[in-house]
């Protein structure tokens, strides 16, 4: 059974003082008076929702008597116009303020550094001398283990009037998870208004299906740096909701996979609060280093020294790669044979190597291409394939190219002349972007068959979902979310079910 969350939209940028951006999503509006001043627009005050006045003080430095007096006067004046007033537990709980603002209109808050749940428990015990509608604790944490402290605090506290989360673009996952342990309240920023920041309200609604709050007993995640632009949470969480699964998929932006794995997964930090980590999508730059954490590695991952998915079987972690599946499933669904194709795989990283190896196994004549010579030579020896530096690469000699680099994500042009390729060639671009990349756009104008990052993502997500959960991914919500062509999605899903592994080096691994 799910419960609805109370959505609170935080306004802290003058350019976004518009009601239309969030009026359909937010139940409350938090007005950051310290950034916007005390006078909220009349239209905003009259929109029908609840208004929370927040006058955030500085974390460092003391306040003089005059500053304290001014702050007190502003809070008291705001109490006559706003529905709720945020009171900072370490400075605002005096008799005059508490006398003017009744308990049901108070949100007592704390913002600061805290890496342990016991710190927050001590603060709550201190603040509870003043009754409030909501007690809010916001920690400033970047690393996963430290950002987990407010969730551990909520799990131990088990109160419906307490909310705690970490304030960081790297810890956005704490916001939807926190609401499942304490008061069902989720704060989301109204800053960009387009969902480009993971802390934006629009992004939280899109990625986690808010205001729905279902029970969570299992966790899956994408781990890498950067991963904030990944669509995986949106896809997986939509599939979980369609199946009624008690799972959540989140992003963990981490610098070191080893630190994350030893400090979070092996220490069973999530298990301690009743959540089992079930699977991990491994993103750049961790596709090689993550192999060391696996008890069992698929033959294909071992031979290419790359993994992009890790999953539990019993108590052991297994590593595999679906990078080749994403390409080969789409080629098959488009009716494109690989045998005797002259293929250039551009990029010898953790994605390019498995794709190159799988294409060779499918009968293609594969050449590795890379900007850096050292990695290209190493990949060439590892896979037994020829290597050409990007500076000397000529697209005219190939009828299929695979862009397995991130070039194009920010609108950059890949230095490859697809206009010189034979007619009706194939261009596969792994880059997922909101609009067509320069490479895929030019390839389409040339009349080539194009498989883009959207197609690759859908196919990989389906395969990773199966490995991590043991279940088939529902294709209808997946298709709707990314606006993909239904025929291609259905064909890719059928291909995946018909032949779960396109590279038989794995044989029966993880079937």
Tab-separated table of C-alpha atoms in Angstrom:
chain	number	residue	atom	x	y	z
A	1	UNK	CA	0.000	0.000	0.000
A	2	UNK	CA	1.283	3.487	-0.822
A	3	UNK	CA	0.640	6.818	0.856
A	4	UNK	CA	0.842	10.268	-0.740
A	5	UNK	CA	3.698	12.579	0.154
A	6	UNK	CA	3.280	16.202	1.067
A	7	UNK	CA	5.327	18.075	-1.534
A	8	UNK	CA	7.020	21.276	-0.382
A	9	UNK	CA	8.514	23.455	-3.119
A	10	UNK	CA	11.438	25.580	-1.941
A	11	UNK	CA	11.709	28.938	-3.695
A	12	UNK	CA	15.109	30.599	-3.500
A	13	UNK	CA	15.638	32.240	-6.903
A	14	UNK	CA	13.876	35.482	-7.949
A	15	UNK	CA	13.592	34.339	-11.568
A	16	UNK	CA	11.302	31.497	-10.505
A	17	UNK	CA	8.647	33.457	-8.620
A	18	UNK	CA	5.979	32.053	-10.920
A	19	UNK	CA	3.071	29.948	-9.770
A	20	UNK	CA	2.636	27.907	-12.948
A	21	UNK	CA	5.910	26.012	-12.619
A	22	UNK	CA	4.903	24.116	-9.512
A	23	UNK	CA	1.243	24.813	-8.712
A	24	UNK	CA	0.190	21.350	-9.896
A	25	UNK	CA	2.859	19.584	-7.841
A	26	UNK	CA	3.371	21.381	-4.538
A	27	UNK	CA	1.178	21.265	-1.434
A	28	UNK	CA	3.294	23.862	0.371
A	29	UNK	CA	5.682	26.565	-0.802
A	30	UNK	CA	8.762	27.281	1.281
A	31	UNK	CA	9.673	30.943	0.846
A	32	UNK	CA	13.394	31.541	1.450
A	33	UNK	CA	13.151	35.044	2.903
A	34	UNK	CA	16.910	35.178	3.529
A	35	UNK	CA	17.386	35.096	-0.261
A	36	UNK	CA	14.165	36.646	-1.583
A	37	UNK	CA	13.117	39.133	1.087
A	38	UNK	CA	9.956	39.043	3.159
A	39	UNK	CA	7.406	40.091	0.528
A	40	UNK	CA	6.150	37.070	-1.387
A	41	UNK	CA	4.240	37.937	-4.601
A	42	UNK	CA	0.506	38.398	-4.052
A	43	UNK	CA	-0.363	35.741	-6.637
A	44	UNK	CA	1.848	33.276	-4.855
A	45	UNK	CA	0.190	33.958	-1.507
A	46	UNK	CA	-3.267	33.509	-2.983
A	47	UNK	CA	-2.731	30.320	-4.939
A	48	UNK	CA	-4.495	28.211	-2.337
A	49	UNK	CA	-1.553	26.179	-1.026
A	50	UNK	CA	0.237	26.562	2.283
A	51	UNK	CA	3.125	29.002	2.677
A	52	UNK	CA	6.169	28.244	4.855
A	53	UNK	CA	8.369	31.207	5.773
A	54	UNK	CA	12.060	30.328	6.159
A	55	UNK	CA	14.707	32.831	7.260
A	56	UNK	CA	17.855	30.744	7.031
A	57	UNK	CA	20.763	32.011	9.122
A	58	UNK	CA	24.417	31.577	8.281
A	59	UNK	CA	26.081	28.369	9.430
A	60	UNK	CA	29.223	30.161	10.552
A	61	UNK	CA	29.762	33.261	12.593
A	62	UNK	CA	27.858	34.740	15.482
A	63	UNK	CA	24.995	37.215	15.540
A	64	UNK	CA	25.123	40.516	17.365
A	65	UNK	CA	22.248	41.833	19.514
A	66	UNK	CA	20.929	44.007	16.692
A	67	UNK	CA	20.956	41.114	14.219
A	68	UNK	CA	19.081	38.909	16.676
A	69	UNK	CA	16.511	41.669	17.234
A	70	UNK	CA	15.986	42.176	13.484
A	71	UNK	CA	15.617	38.440	12.951
A	72	UNK	CA	13.041	38.197	15.732
A	73	UNK	CA	11.029	41.084	14.329
A	74	UNK	CA	11.008	39.563	10.857
A	75	UNK	CA	9.782	36.217	12.194
A	76	UNK	CA	7.024	37.850	14.188
A	77	UNK	CA	5.916	39.957	11.229
A	78	UNK	CA	5.933	36.914	8.937
A	79	UNK	CA	3.748	34.985	11.404
A	80	UNK	CA	0.887	37.342	10.533
A	81	UNK	CA	1.071	36.582	6.805
A	82	UNK	CA	2.371	33.016	6.360
A	83	UNK	CA	0.736	29.714	7.284
A	84	UNK	CA	3.884	28.206	8.831
A	85	UNK	CA	7.100	29.665	10.208
A	86	UNK	CA	10.430	27.833	10.272
A	87	UNK	CA	12.176	28.356	13.588
A	88	UNK	CA	15.804	27.406	13.954
A	89	UNK	CA	16.102	25.265	17.054
A	90	UNK	CA	19.403	26.766	18.180
A	91	UNK	CA	18.338	30.439	18.092
A	92	UNK	CA	14.572	31.031	17.756
A	93	UNK	CA	12.939	29.169	20.637
A	94	UNK	CA	12.419	32.114	22.952
A	95	UNK	CA	9.201	32.917	24.831
A	96	UNK	CA	8.108	35.846	22.672
A	97	UNK	CA	8.394	33.914	19.387
A	98	UNK	CA	6.825	30.737	20.777
A	99	UNK	CA	4.031	32.795	22.324
A	100	UNK	CA	3.188	34.436	18.993
A	101	UNK	CA	3.391	31.280	16.879
A	102	UNK	CA	1.260	28.328	18.039
A	103	UNK	CA	2.709	24.779	17.847
A	104	UNK	CA	0.646	23.696	14.820
A	105	UNK	CA	2.246	26.499	12.743
A	106	UNK	CA	5.857	25.815	13.763
A	107	UNK	CA	8.492	23.955	11.753
A	108	UNK	CA	11.524	23.663	14.024
A	109	UNK	CA	14.652	23.085	11.954
A	110	UNK	CA	18.373	22.486	12.100
A	111	UNK	CA	20.902	22.719	9.237
A	112	UNK	CA	24.494	21.684	9.751
A	113	UNK	CA	27.229	19.083	9.682
A	114	UNK	CA	26.298	15.702	11.148
A	115	UNK	CA	27.663	12.334	10.078
A	116	UNK	CA	26.148	10.235	12.871
A	117	UNK	CA	22.524	9.531	13.773
A	118	UNK	CA	23.204	10.030	17.482
A	119	UNK	CA	24.009	13.708	16.847
A	120	UNK	CA	20.559	14.224	15.368
A	121	UNK	CA	18.914	12.280	18.205
A	122	UNK	CA	20.511	14.650	20.689
A	123	UNK	CA	19.288	17.689	18.783
A	124	UNK	CA	15.748	16.340	18.600
A	125	UNK	CA	15.711	15.727	22.349
A	126	UNK	CA	16.755	19.351	22.870
A	127	UNK	CA	14.241	20.854	20.418
A	128	UNK	CA	11.268	18.857	21.650
A	129	UNK	CA	10.936	21.175	24.639
A	130	UNK	CA	8.982	23.264	22.125
A	131	UNK	CA	6.036	21.593	20.405
A	132	UNK	CA	5.894	21.811	16.622
A	133	UNK	CA	4.023	20.523	13.616
A	134	UNK	CA	7.266	19.301	12.077
A	135	UNK	CA	10.898	18.898	13.167
A	136	UNK	CA	13.256	19.200	10.203
A	137	UNK	CA	16.936	18.186	10.168
A	138	UNK	CA	19.124	18.853	7.124
A	139	UNK	CA	22.717	17.626	7.068
A	140	UNK	CA	25.435	18.836	4.721
A	141	UNK	CA	26.797	15.517	3.429
A	142	UNK	CA	28.354	14.380	0.156
A	143	UNK	CA	29.533	10.786	0.708
A	144	UNK	CA	26.946	8.000	0.753
A	145	UNK	CA	27.841	6.708	4.227
A	146	UNK	CA	27.653	10.177	5.793
A	147	UNK	CA	24.454	11.072	3.927
A	148	UNK	CA	22.834	7.940	5.333
A	149	UNK	CA	22.983	9.334	8.892
A	150	UNK	CA	19.644	11.201	8.689
A	151	UNK	CA	17.918	8.060	7.352
A	152	UNK	CA	19.385	5.985	10.180
A	153	UNK	CA	18.145	8.644	12.597
A	154	UNK	CA	14.617	8.478	11.140
A	155	UNK	CA	14.555	4.682	11.231
A	156	UNK	CA	15.468	4.717	14.931
A	157	UNK	CA	13.175	7.622	15.821
A	158	UNK	CA	10.024	6.340	14.066
A	159	UNK	CA	8.113	9.596	14.534
A	160	UNK	CA	5.565	11.015	12.116
A	161	UNK	CA	6.501	14.608	12.899
A	162	UNK	CA	10.228	14.351	12.069
A	163	UNK	CA	11.901	14.633	8.646
A	164	UNK	CA	15.647	14.460	7.976
A	165	UNK	CA	17.707	14.334	4.784
A	166	UNK	CA	21.040	15.407	3.327
A	167	UNK	CA	21.344	18.702	1.451
A	168	UNK	CA	23.578	17.889	-1.519
A	169	UNK	CA	23.229	17.198	-5.222
A	170	UNK	CA	25.125	13.972	-4.474
A	171	UNK	CA	22.603	12.949	-1.802
A	172	UNK	CA	19.296	13.643	-3.528
A	173	UNK	CA	18.371	10.008	-2.900
A	174	UNK	CA	17.899	10.799	0.793
A	175	UNK	CA	14.836	12.966	0.111
A	176	UNK	CA	12.397	10.347	-1.230
A	177	UNK	CA	13.842	7.691	1.066
A	178	UNK	CA	13.508	9.896	4.164
A	179	UNK	CA	9.792	10.388	3.613
A	180	UNK	CA	9.306	6.633	3.908
A	181	UNK	CA	10.774	6.608	7.415
A	182	UNK	CA	9.452	9.797	9.000
A	183	UNK	CA	6.837	12.389	8.237
A	184	UNK	CA	5.815	11.829	4.586
A	185	UNK	CA	7.193	15.189	3.477
A	186	UNK	CA	9.515	15.806	0.519
A	187	UNK	CA	11.257	19.127	-0.102
A	188	UNK	CA	12.143	19.946	-3.704
A	189	UNK	CA	13.748	23.089	-5.084
A	190	UNK	CA	12.180	25.439	-7.586
A	191	UNK	CA	15.380	26.712	-9.141
A	192	UNK	CA	15.815	25.720	-12.757
A	193	UNK	CA	12.215	24.693	-13.244
A	194	UNK	CA	13.180	22.233	-15.989
A	195	UNK	CA	14.254	19.284	-13.868
A	196	UNK	CA	17.898	19.594	-14.900
A	197	UNK	CA	19.087	19.558	-11.281
A	198	UNK	CA	18.389	16.356	-9.295
A	199	UNK	CA	17.170	18.448	-6.337
A	200	UNK	CA	14.548	20.235	-8.461
A	201	UNK	CA	10.983	19.340	-7.638
A	202	UNK	CA	10.323	18.385	-11.246
A	203	UNK	CA	13.244	15.934	-11.205
A	204	UNK	CA	12.132	14.359	-7.925
A	205	UNK	CA	8.606	13.840	-9.253
A	206	UNK	CA	9.945	12.437	-12.521
A	207	UNK	CA	12.529	10.096	-11.011
A	208	UNK	CA	10.674	8.798	-7.963
A	209	UNK	CA	7.000	8.972	-8.916
A	210	UNK	CA	6.090	11.437	-6.183
A	211	UNK	CA	3.735	11.993	-4.493
A	212	UNK	CA	3.418	8.187	-4.323
A	213	UNK	CA	5.321	6.719	-1.376
A	214	UNK	CA	5.351	2.937	-1.432
A	215	UNK	CA	7.079	0.620	1.009
A	216	UNK	CA	10.800	0.045	0.335
A	217	UNK	CA	12.585	-3.147	1.369
A	218	UNK	CA	15.051	-3.402	-1.540
A	219	UNK	CA	17.376	-0.873	-3.118
A	220	UNK	CA	19.064	-0.728	-6.520
A	221	UNK	CA	21.324	2.086	-7.681
A	222	UNK	CA	23.524	3.500	-10.393
A	223	UNK	CA	27.053	4.212	-9.140
A	224	UNK	CA	29.472	6.480	-11.012
A	225	UNK	CA	30.605	10.069	-11.490
A	226	UNK	CA	28.752	11.795	-12.991
A	227	UNK	CA	25.370	10.034	-12.813
A	228	UNK	CA	22.996	12.908	-12.034
A	229	UNK	CA	21.844	12.976	-15.662
A	230	UNK	CA	21.057	9.260	-15.753
A	231	UNK	CA	17.505	8.212	-16.672
A	232	UNK	CA	17.869	4.865	-14.888
A	233	UNK	CA	15.979	5.944	-11.720
A	234	UNK	CA	13.059	7.127	-13.827
A	235	UNK	CA	12.886	3.866	-15.809
A	236	UNK	CA	13.417	1.412	-12.970
A	237	UNK	CA	11.153	3.173	-10.489
A	238	UNK	CA	8.325	3.345	-13.039
A	239	UNK	CA	8.719	-0.398	-13.593
A	240	UNK	CA	8.720	-1.053	-9.834
A	241	UNK	CA	5.483	0.907	-9.450
A	242	UNK	CA	3.888	-0.955	-12.353
A	243	UNK	CA	4.728	-4.264	-10.687
A	244	UNK	CA	3.874	-3.129	-7.151
A	245	UNK	CA	7.421	-3.946	-6.023
A	246	UNK	CA	8.764	-2.614	-2.715
A	247	UNK	CA	11.944	-1.310	-4.345
A	248	UNK	CA	13.600	2.029	-4.995
A	249	UNK	CA	16.281	2.891	-7.577
A	250	UNK	CA	18.605	5.794	-6.713
A	251	UNK	CA	21.775	7.520	-7.887
A	252	UNK	CA	25.015	7.292	-5.931
A	253	UNK	CA	27.590	9.769	-7.339
A	254	UNK	CA	30.865	8.418	-5.931
A	255	UNK	CA	34.502	9.249	-6.599
A	256	UNK	CA	35.902	5.911	-5.420
A	257	UNK	CA	34.061	2.636	-5.988
A	258	UNK	CA	36.274	0.870	-3.451
A	259	UNK	CA	35.449	3.379	-0.708
A	260	UNK	CA	31.737	3.152	-1.505
A	261	UNK	CA	31.724	-0.642	-1.597
A	262	UNK	CA	33.724	-1.207	1.593
A	263	UNK	CA	32.100	1.648	3.488
A	264	UNK	CA	28.461	1.070	2.520
A	265	UNK	CA	27.745	-2.299	0.897
A	266	UNK	CA	30.107	-4.538	2.839
A	267	UNK	CA	29.203	-2.839	6.110
A	268	UNK	CA	25.511	-3.492	5.324
A	269	UNK	CA	24.515	0.057	6.288
A	270	UNK	CA	21.220	-0.150	4.416
A	271	UNK	CA	20.459	-3.625	5.744
A	272	UNK	CA	20.740	-2.194	9.252
A	273	UNK	CA	17.676	-0.038	8.539
A	274	UNK	CA	15.708	-2.812	6.868
A	275	UNK	CA	16.677	-2.313	3.204
A	276	UNK	CA	18.558	-4.915	1.171
A	277	UNK	CA	20.846	-3.626	-1.581
A	278	UNK	CA	19.976	-5.909	-4.478
A	279	UNK	CA	21.733	-4.582	-7.558
A	280	UNK	CA	24.062	-1.878	-8.847
A	281	UNK	CA	24.444	-0.397	-12.301
A	282	UNK	CA	28.125	0.511	-12.657
A	283	UNK	CA	28.845	3.658	-14.669
A	284	UNK	CA	32.063	5.390	-15.703
A	285	UNK	CA	34.727	5.596	-14.363
A	286	UNK	CA	34.219	2.463	-12.222
A	287	UNK	CA	33.635	-0.278	-14.812
A	288	UNK	CA	37.085	-1.756	-14.284
A	289	UNK	CA	37.634	-1.166	-10.554
A	290	UNK	CA	34.237	-2.632	-9.614
A	291	UNK	CA	35.331	-6.095	-10.744
A	292	UNK	CA	37.444	-6.451	-7.601
A	293	UNK	CA	34.286	-6.383	-5.460
A	294	UNK	CA	32.593	-9.339	-7.163
A	295	UNK	CA	32.742	-12.915	-5.875
A	296	UNK	CA	31.902	-14.225	-9.334
A	297	UNK	CA	32.605	-12.545	-12.677
A	298	UNK	CA	30.985	-13.571	-15.947
A	299	UNK	CA	33.396	-14.937	-18.557
A	300	UNK	CA	32.588	-12.022	-20.848
A	301	UNK	CA	33.255	-9.385	-18.173
A	302	UNK	CA	36.469	-11.136	-17.227
A	303	UNK	CA	37.723	-11.333	-20.811
A	304	UNK	CA	36.990	-7.636	-21.456
A	305	UNK	CA	37.900	-6.460	-17.933
A	306	UNK	CA	34.681	-4.485	-17.604
A	307	UNK	CA	31.388	-4.632	-15.720
A	308	UNK	CA	28.366	-2.369	-15.808
A	309	UNK	CA	26.018	-4.371	-13.589
A	310	UNK	CA	26.453	-6.144	-10.254
A	311	UNK	CA	23.730	-8.210	-8.621
A	312	UNK	CA	23.198	-10.525	-5.690
A	313	UNK	CA	22.684	-14.244	-5.878
A	314	UNK	CA	22.203	-15.342	-2.306
A	315	UNK	CA	24.902	-13.649	-0.272
A	316	UNK	CA	27.417	-13.268	-3.125
A	317	UNK	CA	27.843	-10.465	-5.615
A	318	UNK	CA	28.132	-11.266	-9.329
A	319	UNK	CA	29.500	-8.979	-12.040
A	320	UNK	CA	28.447	-8.914	-15.683
A	321	UNK	CA	28.191	-6.461	-18.568
A	322	UNK	CA	25.176	-5.473	-20.667
A	323	UNK	CA	26.958	-2.963	-22.881
A	324	UNK	CA	27.047	-5.440	-25.762
A	325	UNK	CA	23.389	-6.369	-25.240
A	326	UNK	CA	22.337	-2.769	-25.754
A	327	UNK	CA	23.955	-2.690	-29.187
A	328	UNK	CA	23.257	-6.204	-30.430
A	329	UNK	CA	19.628	-6.285	-29.319
A	330	UNK	CA	18.962	-3.109	-31.296
A	331	UNK	CA	20.848	-4.336	-34.349
A	332	UNK	CA	18.828	-7.545	-34.332
A	333	UNK	CA	15.514	-5.742	-33.857
A	334	UNK	CA	16.393	-3.466	-36.820
A	335	UNK	CA	17.227	-6.510	-38.981
A	336	UNK	CA	20.912	-5.601	-39.291
A	337	UNK	CA	23.323	-8.506	-39.616
A	338	UNK	CA	26.786	-8.142	-38.098
A	339	UNK	CA	28.570	-10.848	-40.079
A	340	UNK	CA	31.237	-9.473	-42.434
A	341	UNK	CA	30.458	-5.875	-41.474
A	342	UNK	CA	33.469	-3.544	-41.339
A	343	UNK	CA	32.945	-2.055	-37.880
A	344	UNK	CA	34.895	0.639	-36.080
A	345	UNK	CA	34.365	0.914	-32.324
A	346	UNK	CA	35.414	4.387	-31.221
A	347	UNK	CA	36.380	4.342	-27.561
A	348	UNK	CA	38.313	1.596	-25.794
A	349	UNK	CA	36.860	2.130	-22.330
A	350	UNK	CA	34.553	-0.024	-20.265
A	351	UNK	CA	31.744	0.182	-22.831
A	352	UNK	CA	33.727	-0.039	-26.044
A	353	UNK	CA	35.665	-3.208	-25.176
A	354	UNK	CA	32.624	-5.474	-24.521
A	355	UNK	CA	30.863	-4.140	-27.610
A	356	UNK	CA	33.916	-4.762	-29.802
A	357	UNK	CA	34.369	-8.292	-28.469
A	358	UNK	CA	30.702	-9.163	-28.989
A	359	UNK	CA	30.653	-7.792	-32.543
A	360	UNK	CA	33.716	-9.814	-33.436
A	361	UNK	CA	32.046	-12.918	-32.007
A	362	UNK	CA	29.019	-12.114	-34.201
A	363	UNK	CA	31.239	-12.255	-37.290
A	364	UNK	CA	32.087	-8.584	-37.803
A	365	UNK	CA	35.485	-7.289	-38.909
A	366	UNK	CA	36.194	-5.000	-35.942
A	367	UNK	CA	38.756	-2.209	-35.572
A	368	UNK	CA	39.376	-0.377	-32.305
A	369	UNK	CA	39.705	3.411	-32.409
A	370	UNK	CA	40.775	5.598	-29.489
A	371	UNK	CA	42.090	9.115	-28.932
A	372	UNK	CA	44.716	7.981	-26.420
A	373	UNK	CA	47.225	5.511	-27.848
A	374	UNK	CA	48.133	3.797	-24.560
A	375	UNK	CA	44.603	2.620	-23.790
A	376	UNK	CA	44.031	1.690	-27.419
A	377	UNK	CA	47.155	-0.491	-27.554
A	378	UNK	CA	46.231	-2.142	-24.240
A	379	UNK	CA	42.686	-2.914	-25.457
A	380	UNK	CA	44.078	-4.234	-28.729
A	381	UNK	CA	46.303	-6.736	-26.898
A	382	UNK	CA	43.505	-7.673	-24.488
A	383	UNK	CA	40.957	-8.403	-27.223
A	384	UNK	CA	43.248	-9.388	-30.092
A	385	UNK	CA	41.833	-6.701	-32.381
A	386	UNK	CA	43.576	-4.107	-34.574
A	387	UNK	CA	43.856	-0.560	-33.253
A	388	UNK	CA	43.930	2.774	-35.092
A	389	UNK	CA	44.502	6.136	-33.337
A	390	UNK	CA	41.553	8.500	-33.778
A	391	UNK	CA	43.776	11.055	-35.529
A	392	UNK	CA	44.445	8.520	-38.322
A	393	UNK	CA	40.954	7.010	-38.490
A	394	UNK	CA	39.003	7.128	-41.779
A	395	UNK	CA	35.274	6.422	-41.592
A	396	UNK	CA	35.085	5.737	-45.346
A	397	UNK	CA	36.664	2.315	-44.790
A	398	UNK	CA	33.782	1.123	-42.574
A	399	UNK	CA	30.060	0.522	-42.975
A	400	UNK	CA	29.303	0.615	-39.243
A	401	UNK	CA	30.717	2.817	-36.519
A	402	UNK	CA	29.994	2.692	-32.799
A	403	UNK	CA	30.557	5.812	-30.699
A	404	UNK	CA	31.406	4.387	-27.271
A	405	UNK	CA	32.732	7.699	-25.921
A	406	UNK	CA	30.883	10.471	-24.026
A	407	UNK	CA	31.567	12.942	-26.856
A	408	UNK	CA	28.268	14.494	-27.888
A	409	UNK	CA	26.656	14.632	-24.457
A	410	UNK	CA	27.219	18.384	-24.298
A	411	UNK	CA	26.643	18.949	-27.997
A	412	UNK	CA	30.269	18.397	-29.055
A	413	UNK	CA	31.044	16.976	-32.466
A	414	UNK	CA	32.853	13.662	-32.757
A	415	UNK	CA	35.792	14.151	-35.166
A	416	UNK	CA	34.537	11.469	-37.542
A	417	UNK	CA	33.335	12.144	-41.102
A	418	UNK	CA	30.240	9.966	-41.494
A	419	UNK	CA	29.495	11.614	-44.837
A	420	UNK	CA	32.335	9.567	-46.347
A	421	UNK	CA	30.849	6.223	-45.251
A	422	UNK	CA	29.181	3.966	-47.846
A	423	UNK	CA	25.468	4.530	-48.443
A	424	UNK	CA	23.104	2.868	-45.958
A	425	UNK	CA	25.798	2.399	-43.349
A	426	UNK	CA	24.991	2.026	-39.660
A	427	UNK	CA	25.872	4.537	-36.934
A	428	UNK	CA	25.411	3.575	-33.290
A	429	UNK	CA	25.769	6.414	-30.770
A	430	UNK	CA	25.783	5.341	-27.120
A	431	UNK	CA	25.421	8.927	-25.903
A	432	UNK	CA	22.039	9.618	-24.351
A	433	UNK	CA	21.042	13.267	-24.692
A	434	UNK	CA	17.828	15.286	-24.555
A	435	UNK	CA	18.182	16.099	-28.249
A	436	UNK	CA	19.920	14.352	-31.118
A	437	UNK	CA	23.709	14.481	-30.889
A	438	UNK	CA	25.590	16.085	-33.807
A	439	UNK	CA	26.781	12.598	-34.822
A	440	UNK	CA	23.340	10.981	-34.959
A	441	UNK	CA	21.750	14.042	-36.590
A	442	UNK	CA	24.353	14.119	-39.381
A	443	UNK	CA	24.162	10.358	-39.875
A	444	UNK	CA	20.394	10.565	-40.384
A	445	UNK	CA	20.797	13.347	-42.931
A	446	UNK	CA	23.211	11.102	-44.799
A	447	UNK	CA	20.583	8.360	-44.954
A	448	UNK	CA	22.419	6.004	-42.599
A	449	UNK	CA	20.594	3.781	-40.123
A	450	UNK	CA	20.993	5.316	-36.677
A	451	UNK	CA	20.694	3.641	-33.287
A	452	UNK	CA	21.008	6.274	-30.578
A	453	UNK	CA	21.519	6.386	-26.847
A	454	UNK	CA	17.786	6.186	-26.144
A	455	UNK	CA	17.551	2.823	-27.896
A	456	UNK	CA	20.682	1.548	-26.153
A	457	UNK	CA	19.468	2.680	-22.727
A	458	UNK	CA	16.132	0.889	-23.078
A	459	UNK	CA	17.707	-2.397	-24.089
A	460	UNK	CA	20.331	-2.256	-21.346
A	461	UNK	CA	17.789	-1.268	-18.705
A	462	UNK	CA	15.643	-4.292	-19.562
A	463	UNK	CA	18.580	-6.675	-19.270
A	464	UNK	CA	19.897	-5.117	-16.051
A	465	UNK	CA	16.418	-5.176	-14.520
A	466	UNK	CA	16.238	-8.918	-15.174
A	467	UNK	CA	19.672	-9.543	-13.652
A	468	UNK	CA	19.044	-7.430	-10.558
A	469	UNK	CA	15.469	-8.489	-9.779
A	470	UNK	CA	14.998	-11.824	-11.556
A	471	UNK	CA	11.876	-10.369	-13.209
A	472	UNK	CA	11.028	-9.059	-16.667
A	473	UNK	CA	10.855	-5.289	-16.943
A	474	UNK	CA	7.362	-4.041	-17.880
A	475	UNK	CA	7.838	-2.506	-21.308
A	476	UNK	CA	4.797	-0.204	-21.469
A	477	UNK	CA	5.848	2.377	-18.833
A	478	UNK	CA	9.411	2.229	-20.122
A	479	UNK	CA	8.298	3.012	-23.645
A	480	UNK	CA	6.054	5.857	-22.518
A	481	UNK	CA	8.689	7.518	-20.338
A	482	UNK	CA	11.394	7.917	-22.956
A	483	UNK	CA	9.087	8.390	-25.919
A	484	UNK	CA	10.794	5.567	-27.767
A	485	UNK	CA	9.286	3.885	-30.786
A	486	UNK	CA	7.028	1.156	-29.439
A	487	UNK	CA	7.889	-1.221	-32.262
A	488	UNK	CA	11.613	-1.035	-31.521
A	489	UNK	CA	11.066	-1.427	-27.780
A	490	UNK	CA	8.863	-4.477	-28.277
A	491	UNK	CA	11.338	-5.989	-30.722
A	492	UNK	CA	14.251	-5.404	-28.353
A	493	UNK	CA	12.386	-6.935	-25.434
A	494	UNK	CA	11.425	-9.970	-27.529
A	495	UNK	CA	15.019	-10.347	-28.678
A	496	UNK	CA	16.229	-10.186	-25.084
A	497	UNK	CA	13.800	-12.893	-23.975
A	498	UNK	CA	14.581	-15.093	-26.964
A	499	UNK	CA	18.343	-14.914	-26.446
A	500	UNK	CA	19.318	-13.585	-23.038
A	501	UNK	CA	23.009	-13.478	-23.935
A	502	UNK	CA	24.221	-12.398	-27.331
A	503	UNK	CA	27.779	-13.386	-26.480
A	504	UNK	CA	27.860	-17.149	-25.754
A	505	UNK	CA	31.167	-16.779	-23.915
A	506	UNK	CA	28.967	-16.467	-20.832
A	507	UNK	CA	27.019	-19.632	-21.614
A	508	UNK	CA	24.608	-20.078	-18.685
A	509	UNK	CA	25.980	-17.320	-16.457
A	510	UNK	CA	23.198	-15.532	-14.506
A	511	UNK	CA	20.345	-17.033	-16.497
